[in-house]
XYZ file of C-alpha atoms in Angstrom:
152
model
C 49.750 130.055 76.890
C 49.215 126.787 79.129
C 47.116 127.383 82.133
C 49.702 124.844 84.002
C 52.392 127.329 83.021
C 50.553 130.345 84.295
C 49.637 128.222 87.430
C 53.905 127.765 88.508
C 54.519 131.055 87.784
C 51.526 132.330 89.992
C 52.929 129.941 92.739
C 56.305 130.955 92.292
C 55.154 134.603 93.096
C 53.388 133.157 96.312
C 56.403 131.037 97.559
C 58.628 134.213 96.877
C 56.097 136.621 99.039
C 56.245 133.608 101.686
C 60.063 133.170 101.492
C 59.469 129.664 100.835
C 62.899 128.908 99.900
C 62.310 125.204 98.849
C 59.214 125.951 96.973
C 60.155 129.239 95.016
C 63.661 127.420 94.296
C 62.164 124.288 92.527
C 59.582 126.420 90.765
C 62.363 128.473 89.437
C 64.287 125.279 88.218
C 60.556 124.072 86.196
C 60.070 127.020 84.985
C 63.581 126.796 83.547
C 63.058 123.478 82.205
C 60.160 124.495 80.339
C 61.433 127.293 79.024
C 64.572 125.169 78.004
C 61.931 122.955 76.364
C 60.079 125.812 74.503
C 63.400 126.764 73.061
C 64.850 123.073 71.966
C 64.899 122.452 68.517
C 64.561 124.668 65.565
C 61.765 126.617 66.205
C 60.665 127.939 69.527
C 57.158 127.267 70.266
C 54.317 127.624 73.706
C 54.242 124.346 75.145
C 50.565 122.401 76.077
C 49.925 121.846 79.047
C 50.438 117.879 78.014
C 53.623 118.863 77.154
C 54.031 120.964 80.535
C 53.481 117.620 82.463
C 55.776 115.863 80.236
C 58.660 118.054 81.562
C 57.561 118.035 85.112
C 57.526 113.848 84.918
C 61.034 114.475 83.744
C 62.051 116.747 86.588
C 60.587 114.266 89.156
C 62.377 111.638 87.770
C 65.773 113.360 87.808
C 64.886 114.179 91.925
C 63.779 110.958 92.787
C 66.673 109.333 91.093
C 69.424 111.745 92.392
C 67.984 111.311 96.241
C 68.670 107.505 95.672
C 72.355 108.568 94.614
C 73.050 110.622 97.581
C 71.467 108.181 99.696
C 73.728 105.391 98.555
C 76.620 108.029 98.375
C 76.084 108.575 102.238
C 74.960 112.333 101.909
C 71.546 112.375 103.861
C 71.253 116.037 103.732
C 71.223 116.514 99.776
C 69.083 113.090 99.815
C 66.484 115.359 101.867
C 66.666 117.952 99.452
C 65.921 116.231 96.435
C 63.193 114.393 98.187
C 61.457 117.967 99.537
C 61.908 119.293 95.441
C 60.035 116.129 94.785
C 57.653 116.413 96.555
C 56.759 120.131 95.227
C 56.829 118.651 91.611
C 54.234 116.404 92.803
C 52.094 118.697 93.842
C 51.840 119.549 89.772
C 51.303 116.192 88.623
C 48.269 114.236 88.306
C 47.321 111.671 91.026
C 49.829 108.951 90.319
C 48.470 105.405 90.070
C 49.048 102.244 92.310
C 50.758 98.964 91.506
C 46.948 97.643 91.369
C 45.676 100.179 89.089
C 48.825 100.064 86.518
C 48.711 96.141 86.676
C 44.270 96.532 85.868
C 45.638 98.838 82.802
C 48.180 96.427 81.431
C 46.370 93.485 81.754
C 43.419 95.234 79.851
C 46.235 95.666 76.925
C 47.607 92.422 76.944
C 44.115 91.151 76.375
C 43.226 93.361 73.855
C 46.249 92.470 71.666
C 46.016 88.872 72.955
C 49.831 88.888 73.657
C 49.285 86.543 76.693
C 52.480 84.388 76.768
C 54.387 86.149 73.788
C 57.057 87.129 75.871
C 59.381 89.697 75.584
C 58.717 90.484 71.623
C 55.379 91.714 72.373
C 56.474 94.602 74.724
C 56.741 97.481 72.294
C 53.305 96.499 71.287
C 51.977 96.268 74.745
C 53.891 99.443 76.143
C 52.481 101.579 72.686
C 48.909 101.311 74.023
C 49.930 101.353 77.813
C 51.968 104.520 77.852
C 49.668 107.193 76.533
C 46.759 105.871 78.935
C 49.430 106.491 82.234
C 51.468 109.199 80.754
C 52.268 111.163 83.595
C 50.462 109.085 86.299
C 53.044 106.425 86.369
C 56.821 105.858 86.181
C 57.447 104.366 82.893
C 60.170 101.587 84.810
C 57.035 100.426 86.967
C 54.759 99.788 83.602
C 57.873 98.220 81.635
C 58.211 95.713 85.163
C 54.276 95.317 85.128
C 54.280 94.763 81.260
C 57.616 92.302 81.472
C 55.927 90.605 84.337
C 52.528 90.042 82.691
C 54.218 88.952 79.037
C 55.951 85.776 80.949
């Protein structure tokens, strides 16, 4: 069993005992998403820590997008709830990269490929190198925007 999944379960028990409703409901939701990912497909399997991180990243992105949608829909209380859930999920994700760090990783990949000024046709190659390096530590949309910016 993955150690991250064990940590999630242990923290859920702690949150329930502390009567921390936001944390316990968020952890339940995360564990449900992990379980759904485990039973998806033809054969049920145990997720590795990296696969659990992928699920966590996906759930965090959903919360961020929902918070923006609620803000635009003039529902600040719902947006605040989504942001609180995103904050709980963030505790289990690795430290996020800043814009400068993303730019440095992308610049190294562009230099390695010799793709400077190659335009959008080199985007797939650059993303192929950059994505494994920033997995779980940066939003894919931010990385793609930086790649587009550097490729011209």
